[in-house]
XYZ file of N, CA, C and O in Angstrom:
732
model
N 135.316 83.029 125.125
C 134.613 84.371 125.179
C 134.513 84.806 123.685
O 135.405 84.782 122.840
N 133.246 85.120 123.265
C 132.968 85.513 121.890
C 133.462 86.900 121.622
O 133.423 87.853 122.451
N 134.008 87.078 120.398
C 134.401 88.420 119.963
C 133.207 89.033 119.270
O 132.462 88.386 118.407
N 132.953 90.345 119.567
C 131.839 91.047 118.876
C 132.389 92.331 118.425
O 133.421 92.830 118.713
N 131.566 93.052 117.626
C 131.767 94.333 117.168
C 131.925 95.253 118.337
O 131.435 94.935 119.425
N 132.569 96.311 118.284
C 132.842 97.203 119.369
C 131.742 98.068 119.815
O 131.971 99.290 120.106
N 130.648 97.594 119.797
C 129.366 98.394 120.308
C 129.411 98.412 121.851
O 130.054 97.722 122.419
N 128.570 99.404 122.303
C 128.275 99.349 123.693
C 127.032 98.591 123.963
O 125.961 98.930 123.322
N 127.183 97.493 124.517
C 126.035 96.472 124.741
C 125.463 96.782 126.149
O 125.934 96.246 127.141
N 124.570 97.761 126.230
C 123.985 98.170 127.418
C 122.719 97.299 127.928
O 122.218 97.710 128.952
N 122.469 96.282 127.175
C 121.368 95.417 127.571
C 121.436 94.146 126.908
O 122.080 93.998 125.809
N 120.746 93.164 127.497
C 120.637 91.778 126.869
C 120.058 91.822 125.556
O 120.378 91.132 124.589
N 118.955 92.821 125.444
C 118.279 92.843 124.138
C 119.281 93.413 123.042
O 119.159 92.929 121.883
N 119.991 94.350 123.345
C 121.026 94.824 122.370
C 122.004 93.782 121.909
O 122.353 93.610 120.828
N 122.438 92.977 122.958
C 123.358 91.993 122.651
C 122.691 90.901 121.777
O 123.352 90.517 120.700
N 121.490 90.592 121.950
C 120.819 89.632 121.128
C 120.513 90.171 119.690
O 120.648 89.465 118.769
N 120.225 91.435 119.650
C 119.994 92.145 118.364
C 121.310 92.030 117.562
O 121.297 91.644 116.388
N 122.460 92.389 118.129
C 123.693 92.252 117.415
C 123.991 90.818 116.931
O 124.269 90.586 115.795
N 123.834 89.859 117.846
C 124.236 88.460 117.570
C 123.282 87.824 116.604
O 123.651 86.988 115.727
N 121.962 88.066 116.718
C 120.848 87.311 115.974
C 120.246 87.995 114.762
O 119.758 87.371 113.900
N 120.342 89.328 114.767
C 119.505 90.039 113.738
C 120.321 90.966 112.822
O 120.115 91.055 111.609
N 121.221 91.709 113.526
C 121.935 92.776 112.803
C 122.730 92.212 111.650
O 123.549 91.359 111.748
N 122.542 92.716 110.421
C 123.292 92.380 109.139
C 122.904 90.999 108.735
O 123.682 90.418 107.848
N 121.807 90.347 109.183
C 121.348 89.165 108.689
C 120.268 89.437 107.624
O 119.244 90.158 107.856
N 120.350 88.792 106.558
C 119.360 89.075 105.417
C 117.920 88.806 105.801
O 117.583 87.729 106.304
N 117.104 89.735 105.549
C 115.648 89.695 105.764
C 114.884 89.714 104.404
O 115.231 90.603 103.636
N 113.983 88.803 104.269
C 113.287 88.760 102.945
C 111.781 88.794 103.294
O 111.032 88.758 102.283
N 111.339 88.818 104.438
C 109.995 88.999 104.750
C 109.449 90.280 104.745
O 109.992 91.220 105.340
N 108.461 90.600 103.859
C 107.990 91.949 103.628
C 107.513 92.656 104.855
O 107.744 93.857 105.024
N 106.808 91.921 105.664
C 106.248 92.593 106.939
C 107.387 92.972 107.825
O 107.365 93.999 108.457
N 108.404 92.200 107.904
C 109.623 92.510 108.747
C 110.436 93.666 108.083
O 110.993 94.480 108.781
N 110.482 93.658 106.762
C 111.149 94.815 106.113
C 110.463 96.046 106.388
O 111.052 97.152 106.622
N 109.093 96.062 106.435
C 108.353 97.295 106.718
C 108.649 97.642 108.250
O 108.928 98.829 108.529
N 108.497 96.728 109.162
C 108.694 96.896 110.538
C 110.055 97.546 110.882
O 110.098 98.524 111.593
N 111.100 97.060 110.278
C 112.478 97.512 110.432
C 112.543 98.956 109.958
O 113.265 99.823 110.531
N 111.887 99.234 108.806
C 111.967 100.569 108.236
C 111.359 101.542 109.195
O 111.867 102.707 109.412
N 110.232 101.214 109.892
C 109.557 102.059 110.758
C 110.298 102.164 112.069
O 110.530 103.325 112.647
N 110.948 101.138 112.508
C 111.734 101.187 113.784
C 112.967 102.091 113.544
O 113.329 102.891 114.422
N 113.480 101.944 112.336
C 114.749 102.837 112.048
C 114.357 104.314 111.990
O 115.088 105.153 112.495
N 113.158 104.524 111.422
C 112.659 106.013 111.381
C 112.372 106.425 112.863
O 112.639 107.675 113.176
N 111.855 105.640 113.685
C 111.488 106.064 115.082
C 112.868 106.402 115.735
O 112.810 107.239 116.727
N 113.939 105.799 115.358
C 115.165 105.965 116.085
C 115.819 107.357 115.746
O 116.652 107.714 116.521
N 115.445 108.002 114.685
C 116.034 109.286 114.322
C 116.148 110.251 115.534
O 115.220 110.531 116.169
N 117.404 110.614 115.835
C 117.609 111.560 116.917
C 117.719 110.841 118.235
O 117.881 111.566 119.307
N 117.482 109.501 118.318
C 117.487 108.844 119.622
C 118.524 107.649 119.493
O 119.172 107.476 118.446
N 118.607 106.853 120.486
C 119.574 105.716 120.427
C 118.807 104.509 119.980
O 117.626 104.241 120.142
N 119.612 103.688 119.177
C 118.981 102.426 118.723
C 118.658 101.581 120.037
O 117.702 100.729 119.979
N 119.428 101.645 120.999
C 119.189 100.800 122.195
C 117.865 101.136 122.820
O 117.139 100.291 123.242
N 117.325 102.381 122.823
C 116.004 102.887 123.237
C 114.950 102.132 122.379
O 113.985 101.635 122.949
N 115.121 102.086 121.026
C 114.185 101.484 120.228
C 114.145 99.991 120.452
O 113.035 99.419 120.539
N 115.273 99.346 120.596
C 115.231 97.887 120.989
C 114.523 97.680 122.238
O 113.787 96.621 122.263
N 114.772 98.504 123.246
C 114.221 98.241 124.466
C 112.709 98.345 124.403
O 111.932 97.681 125.108
N 112.145 99.211 123.545
C 110.747 99.541 123.402
C 110.045 98.772 122.211
O 108.950 98.885 121.929
N 110.843 98.033 121.467
C 110.362 97.387 120.246
C 109.044 96.581 120.432
O 108.227 96.756 119.726
N 108.992 95.818 121.457
C 107.752 94.980 121.695
C 106.561 95.862 121.875
O 105.418 95.634 121.317
N 106.725 96.955 122.552
C 105.560 97.828 122.867
C 105.270 98.615 121.566
O 104.023 98.855 121.292
N 106.275 98.999 120.828
C 105.959 99.681 119.517
C 105.221 98.767 118.593
O 104.173 99.087 117.981
N 105.679 97.537 118.514
C 104.998 96.618 117.558
C 103.530 96.359 118.024
O 102.706 96.325 117.230
N 103.403 96.205 119.324
C 102.000 95.902 119.906
C 101.075 97.117 119.601
O 100.022 96.939 119.118
N 101.543 98.386 119.819
C 100.793 99.549 119.656
C 100.398 99.690 118.179
O 99.297 100.250 117.796
N 101.276 99.306 117.306
C 101.046 99.413 115.841
C 100.602 98.141 115.122
O 100.958 97.808 113.997
N 99.730 97.364 115.852
C 99.171 96.163 115.336
C 100.197 95.234 114.684
O 100.065 94.718 113.541
N 101.312 95.095 115.407
C 102.349 94.133 114.957
C 103.181 94.826 113.905
O 103.987 94.024 113.192
N 103.069 96.065 113.604
C 103.675 96.767 112.460
C 103.272 96.091 111.196
O 104.141 95.865 110.318
N 102.104 95.681 111.073
C 101.657 95.086 109.886
C 101.246 96.218 108.800
O 100.328 96.984 109.185
N 101.987 96.330 107.749
C 101.731 97.489 106.833
C 100.311 97.632 106.345
O 99.783 98.785 106.125
N 99.665 96.546 106.151
C 98.213 96.594 105.677
C 97.319 97.275 106.718
O 96.449 97.992 106.426
N 97.559 96.911 107.972
C 96.686 97.523 109.047
C 97.086 98.897 109.271
O 96.248 99.803 109.476
N 98.364 99.274 109.319
C 98.870 100.578 109.517
C 98.452 101.552 108.483
O 98.115 102.730 108.759
N 98.357 101.143 107.247
C 97.952 101.882 106.098
C 96.512 102.379 106.310
O 96.204 103.442 105.703
N 95.708 101.736 107.003
C 94.349 102.071 107.247
C 94.221 102.920 108.363
O 92.956 103.376 108.776
N 95.131 103.336 109.167
C 95.067 104.239 110.305
C 94.472 105.615 109.880
O 94.923 106.087 108.840
N 93.719 106.170 110.747
C 93.136 107.497 110.500
C 93.804 108.423 111.661
O 94.704 107.927 112.519
N 93.289 109.585 111.688
C 93.754 110.639 112.681
C 93.483 110.065 114.115
O 94.287 110.365 114.990
N 92.462 109.357 114.306
C 92.101 108.852 115.657
C 93.179 107.836 116.086
O 93.559 107.880 117.386
N 93.521 106.969 115.174
C 94.557 105.984 115.524
C 95.905 106.728 115.790
O 96.629 106.238 116.728
N 96.161 107.721 114.963
C 97.460 108.454 115.213
C 97.472 109.092 116.558
O 98.403 109.113 117.346
N 96.333 109.693 116.919
C 96.244 110.368 118.235
C 96.329 109.392 119.375
O 96.995 109.649 120.344
N 95.836 108.138 119.204
C 95.943 107.120 120.195
C 97.435 106.694 120.375
O 97.836 106.550 121.555
N 98.184 106.678 119.317
C 99.580 106.284 119.404
C 100.379 107.332 120.095
O 101.431 106.990 120.611
N 99.925 108.592 120.101
C 100.696 109.671 120.781
C 100.756 109.526 122.236
O 101.504 110.059 122.969
N 99.876 108.545 122.837
C 99.786 108.312 124.200
C 100.073 106.895 124.585
O 100.038 106.439 125.709
N 100.327 106.051 123.510
C 100.505 104.654 123.755
C 101.814 104.329 124.497
O 102.813 104.947 124.101
N 101.860 103.476 125.574
C 103.047 103.060 126.258
C 104.167 102.562 125.300
O 103.820 101.718 124.457
N 105.325 103.150 125.467
C 106.433 102.605 124.746
C 106.736 103.202 123.375
O 107.884 103.168 122.875
N 105.649 103.883 122.823
C 105.859 104.412 121.472
C 106.561 105.727 121.600
O 106.467 106.437 122.615
N 107.301 106.056 120.556
C 107.980 107.317 120.562
C 106.882 108.347 120.260
O 106.321 108.321 119.119
N 106.632 109.247 121.136
C 105.489 110.311 121.034
C 105.933 111.474 120.216
O 105.957 112.531 120.741
N 106.052 111.208 119.058
C 106.436 112.169 117.981
C 105.474 112.154 116.906
O 105.365 111.199 116.201
N 104.571 113.173 116.743
C 103.590 113.150 115.783
C 104.135 112.835 114.384
O 103.517 112.137 113.606
N 105.241 113.468 113.987
C 105.732 113.380 112.641
C 106.160 111.883 112.400
O 105.963 111.246 111.323
N 106.764 111.212 113.355
C 107.196 109.806 113.197
C 106.086 108.934 113.249
O 106.016 107.954 112.430
N 105.056 109.194 113.986
C 103.813 108.333 113.995
C 103.163 108.352 112.643
O 102.751 107.455 111.965
N 103.068 109.728 112.189
C 102.276 109.862 110.892
C 103.091 109.267 109.746
O 102.579 108.697 108.738
N 104.443 109.332 109.796
C 105.269 108.769 108.781
C 105.104 107.219 108.719
O 105.196 106.668 107.690
N 104.896 106.598 109.824
C 104.621 105.144 109.901
C 103.385 104.801 108.982
O 103.349 103.840 108.281
N 102.356 105.655 109.057
C 101.076 105.506 108.325
C 101.471 105.862 106.785
O 101.129 105.011 105.883
N 102.003 106.931 106.575
C 102.409 107.294 105.190
C 103.315 106.238 104.477
O 103.077 105.825 103.409
N 104.280 105.708 105.274
C 105.177 104.806 104.792
C 104.484 103.402 104.495
O 104.836 102.673 103.592
N 103.450 103.105 105.329
C 102.737 101.847 105.034
C 102.007 101.975 103.765
O 101.942 101.005 102.905
N 101.368 103.102 103.449
C 100.724 103.238 102.196
C 101.742 103.205 100.986
O 101.412 102.597 99.971
N 102.840 103.958 101.176
C 103.817 103.789 100.102
C 104.392 102.412 99.957
O 104.632 101.970 98.856
N 104.579 101.786 101.033
C 105.161 100.356 100.974
C 104.224 99.431 100.254
O 104.633 98.664 99.339
N 102.847 99.624 100.450
C 101.969 98.710 99.760
C 101.904 99.038 98.273
O 101.799 98.163 97.345
N 102.153 100.292 97.845
C 102.273 100.610 96.501
C 103.525 100.032 95.863
O 103.519 99.499 94.631
N 104.647 100.009 96.538
C 105.851 99.321 96.067
C 105.617 97.841 95.916
O 105.985 97.240 94.881
N 104.929 97.215 96.864
C 104.610 95.762 96.688
C 103.821 95.578 95.498
O 104.046 94.577 94.740
N 102.816 96.461 95.143
C 102.018 96.298 94.038
C 102.754 96.388 92.736
O 102.595 95.646 91.814
N 103.644 97.284 92.718
C 104.509 97.601 91.559
C 105.528 96.575 91.306
O 105.724 96.074 90.186
N 106.155 96.086 92.348
C 107.279 95.101 92.150
C 107.006 93.748 92.581
O 107.812 92.815 92.404
N 105.810 93.331 93.074
C 105.393 92.088 93.509
C 105.772 91.875 95.006
O 104.943 91.040 95.651
N 106.725 92.512 95.477
C 107.057 92.427 96.916
C 107.993 93.619 97.214
O 108.731 94.055 96.246
N 108.062 94.140 98.436
C 108.995 95.020 98.862
C 110.438 94.341 98.793
O 111.376 95.090 98.488
N 110.516 93.180 99.120
C 111.663 92.426 99.121
C 112.354 92.412 97.718
O 113.532 92.725 97.603
N 111.529 92.266 96.695
C 112.086 92.370 95.262
C 112.629 93.723 94.954
O 113.776 93.888 94.391
N 111.904 94.720 95.332
C 112.261 96.013 95.164
C 113.559 96.414 95.815
O 114.556 96.822 95.249
N 113.648 96.097 97.107
C 114.812 96.516 97.962
C 116.085 95.671 97.605
O 117.084 96.289 97.311
N 115.930 94.418 97.429
C 117.141 93.610 97.131
C 117.710 93.746 95.695
O 118.874 93.363 95.425
N 116.836 94.355 94.903
C 117.338 94.600 93.493
C 118.514 95.603 93.492
O 119.313 95.649 92.695
N 118.497 96.493 94.517
C 119.574 97.414 94.691
C 120.891 96.804 94.852
O 122.002 97.459 94.546
N 120.945 95.581 95.361
C 122.225 94.913 95.505
C 122.278 93.620 94.706
O 123.033 92.635 94.954
N 121.467 93.414 93.754
C 121.347 92.266 92.911
C 121.128 91.044 93.703
O 121.675 89.970 93.389
N 120.415 91.120 94.769
C 120.157 90.041 95.661
C 121.196 89.491 96.520
O 121.090 88.530 97.241
N 122.380 90.205 96.524
C 123.581 89.636 97.285
C 123.950 90.719 98.280
O 124.259 91.929 97.841
N 124.093 90.418 99.590
C 124.550 91.358 100.536
C 125.970 91.881 100.230
O 126.764 91.257 99.583
N 126.193 93.215 100.585
C 127.518 93.810 100.436
C 128.246 93.641 101.743
O 127.750 94.150 102.762
N 129.378 93.071 101.674
C 130.108 92.838 102.824
C 131.260 93.939 102.785
O 132.159 93.947 101.971
N 131.193 94.916 103.680
C 132.102 96.053 103.743
C 133.476 95.638 104.273
O 134.414 96.454 104.259
N 133.513 94.490 104.920
C 134.833 93.971 105.561
C 135.506 94.944 106.330
O 136.789 95.320 106.073
N 134.825 95.473 107.270
C 135.443 96.544 108.154
C 136.276 95.928 109.136
O 136.038 94.884 109.863
N 137.446 96.549 109.438
C 138.378 96.163 110.446
C 137.989 96.673 111.744
O 138.248 96.004 112.834
N 137.505 97.879 111.824
C 137.001 98.486 113.092
C 135.676 99.128 112.980
O 135.280 99.592 111.861
N 134.943 99.234 114.054
C 133.639 99.851 114.042
C 133.751 101.374 113.614
O 133.012 101.865 112.872
N 134.951 101.939 113.952
C 135.172 103.323 113.532
C 135.250 103.544 112.062
O 135.148 104.641 111.560
N 135.468 102.534 111.289
C 135.530 102.497 109.780
C 134.118 102.525 109.182
O 134.033 102.822 107.981
N 133.186 102.350 109.932
C 131.739 102.285 109.458
C 131.214 103.693 109.081
O 131.185 104.566 109.929
N 130.906 103.964 107.871
C 130.282 105.276 107.501
C 128.905 105.355 108.083
O 128.275 104.416 108.365
N 128.357 106.659 108.167
C 127.038 106.968 108.553
C 126.122 106.776 107.260
O 124.952 106.492 107.474
N 126.674 106.934 106.170
C 125.944 106.761 104.894
C 126.959 106.560 103.823
O 128.104 106.620 103.884
N 126.384 106.061 102.626
C 127.253 105.894 101.435
C 126.400 106.101 100.183
O 125.230 106.413 100.268
N 127.025 105.826 99.093
C 126.358 106.123 97.795
C 125.027 105.269 97.674
O 124.093 105.810 97.200
N 125.105 104.063 98.120
C 123.870 103.220 98.099
C 122.808 103.703 98.942
O 121.638 103.823 98.545
N 123.164 104.053 100.117
C 122.090 104.636 101.072
C 121.513 105.897 100.538
O 120.324 106.120 100.731
N 122.267 106.735 99.845
C 121.838 107.896 99.267
C 120.847 107.588 98.093
O 119.823 108.256 97.947
N 121.230 106.667 97.331
C 120.439 106.229 96.203
C 119.062 105.685 96.593
O 117.961 106.051 96.202
N 119.077 104.743 97.601
C 117.919 104.158 98.120
C 117.019 105.221 98.788
O 115.771 105.268 98.616
N 117.629 106.052 99.582
C 116.886 107.163 100.249
C 116.156 107.983 99.241
O 115.014 108.329 99.370
N 116.838 108.437 98.161
C 116.361 109.350 97.124
C 115.182 108.569 96.470
O 114.013 109.174 96.176
N 115.198 107.286 96.201
C 114.166 106.511 95.612
C 112.987 106.319 96.485
O 111.821 106.514 96.023
N 113.257 106.089 97.730
C 112.089 106.002 98.660
C 111.401 107.275 98.798
O 110.061 107.299 98.821
N 112.051 108.362 98.910
C 111.501 109.713 99.019
C 110.607 109.937 97.770
O 109.508 110.475 97.983
N 111.180 109.591 96.698
C 110.308 109.774 95.464
C 109.114 109.083 95.462
O 108.046 109.481 94.885
N 109.028 107.915 96.141
C 107.833 107.059 96.251
C 106.915 107.425 97.419
O 105.941 106.727 97.592
N 107.270 108.535 98.065
C 106.366 108.996 99.149
C 106.717 108.648 100.561
O 106.073 108.951 101.565
N 107.820 108.021 100.766
C 108.211 107.565 102.106
C 108.830 108.785 102.827
O 109.495 109.743 102.271
N 108.713 108.789 104.141
C 109.325 109.777 105.047
C 110.230 109.159 106.119
O 110.128 107.988 106.340
N 110.991 110.010 106.719
C 112.055 109.573 107.646
C 112.898 108.469 107.057
O 113.133 107.410 107.623
N 113.394 108.718 105.831
C 114.170 107.830 105.125
C 115.372 108.565 104.581
O 115.849 108.305 103.347
N 116.102 109.482 105.320
C 117.228 110.050 104.883
C 118.334 109.003 104.771
O 118.265 107.925 105.207
N 119.525 109.398 104.137
C 120.615 108.510 103.897
C 121.259 107.838 105.058
O 121.545 106.663 104.967
N 121.249 108.507 106.234
C 121.773 107.851 107.484
C 120.815 106.815 107.909
O 121.278 105.722 108.347
N 119.528 107.148 108.031
C 118.680 106.186 108.436
C 118.508 105.022 107.494
O 118.491 103.867 107.993
N 118.644 105.272 106.202
C 118.593 104.150 105.259
C 119.882 103.273 105.389
O 119.783 101.987 105.278
N 120.974 103.920 105.622
C 122.211 103.132 105.875
C 122.086 102.143 107.047
O 122.308 100.922 106.868
N 121.485 102.675 108.174
C 121.285 101.835 109.259
C 120.280 100.722 108.930
O 120.387 99.581 109.373
N 119.201 101.119 108.188
C 118.184 100.110 107.782
C 118.795 99.016 106.874
O 118.533 97.811 107.147
N 119.621 99.396 105.996
C 120.299 98.346 105.135
C 121.120 97.413 105.941
O 121.324 96.177 105.557
N 121.767 97.945 106.991
C 122.471 97.070 107.883
C 121.512 96.109 108.606
O 121.765 94.850 108.633
N 120.501 96.715 109.129
C 119.562 95.987 109.951
C 118.837 94.835 109.237
O 118.451 93.821 109.818
N 118.631 94.975 107.942
C 117.944 93.944 107.135
C 118.904 93.139 106.402
O 118.451 92.346 105.452
N 120.173 93.350 106.496
C 121.205 92.460 105.860
C 121.590 92.741 104.529
O 122.344 91.915 103.951
N 121.221 93.839 103.883
C 121.923 94.289 102.664
C 123.310 94.581 102.900
O 124.078 94.431 101.768
N 123.662 95.099 104.015
C 125.040 95.357 104.300
C 125.440 94.405 105.430
O 124.698 94.280 106.432
N 126.795 93.973 105.356
C 127.324 93.231 106.414
C 128.424 94.095 106.952
O 129.475 94.191 106.360
N 128.144 94.764 108.072
C 129.152 95.647 108.684
C 129.679 95.094 110.026
O 130.278 95.806 110.721
N 129.444 93.771 110.185
C 130.233 93.226 111.381
C 131.678 93.290 111.067
O 132.156 93.034 109.912
N 132.528 93.703 112.090
C 133.963 93.811 111.797
C 134.527 92.488 111.618
O 133.854 91.451 111.904
N 135.627 92.349 110.943
C 136.204 91.115 110.541
C 136.421 90.093 111.584
O 136.317 88.904 111.337
N 136.799 90.526 112.715
C 137.020 89.564 113.835
C 135.771 89.262 114.725
O 135.915 88.599 115.703
N 134.657 89.694 114.272
C 133.416 89.537 115.026
C 132.952 87.986 114.756
O 132.843 87.615 113.569
N 132.629 87.309 115.791
C 132.258 85.883 115.658
C 130.804 85.812 114.963
O 130.394 84.703 114.703
N 130.103 86.936 114.825
C 128.763 86.912 114.384
C 128.602 87.459 112.936
O 127.520 87.589 112.446
N 129.757 87.654 112.285
C 129.652 87.972 110.888
C 129.256 86.885 110.035
O 128.616 86.736 109.209
């Protein structure tokens, strides 16, 4: 029997997310954008809900391709408000578009979003070496720093708690507990 972090695994998708994706380094810009949007969609909701709807969200948002989403207009945003599986929150949908435009500016400035983001950790994931899930903070100094910088660059739905979760999701943080077989 595999040992895992002390999450509530209420679906096979959540189990696979924990085992295969969570805290694993991501360097693909399109996936870095997609995860940022998914984390923002999760605000006030459960991550399990987002994982269950992820395929529908990606499909409705043209695969969460930042170049395509950056070109969305009010008609596209209105369409998304009724699209199946999408979180029907006008601010979250608009932030996906706003964030796509900001994302492309960061790519232009730094050569890639990957270069920008991973510079915060000098290219090396931070292993918090947690003994228990209860030891995991909701935010920390780095998530506050990244959040502040993203906001300065025009990103929305990137508060320190969302950013902490994002940094876990794309592998800048390894918060698998020490006895988890998937760390």
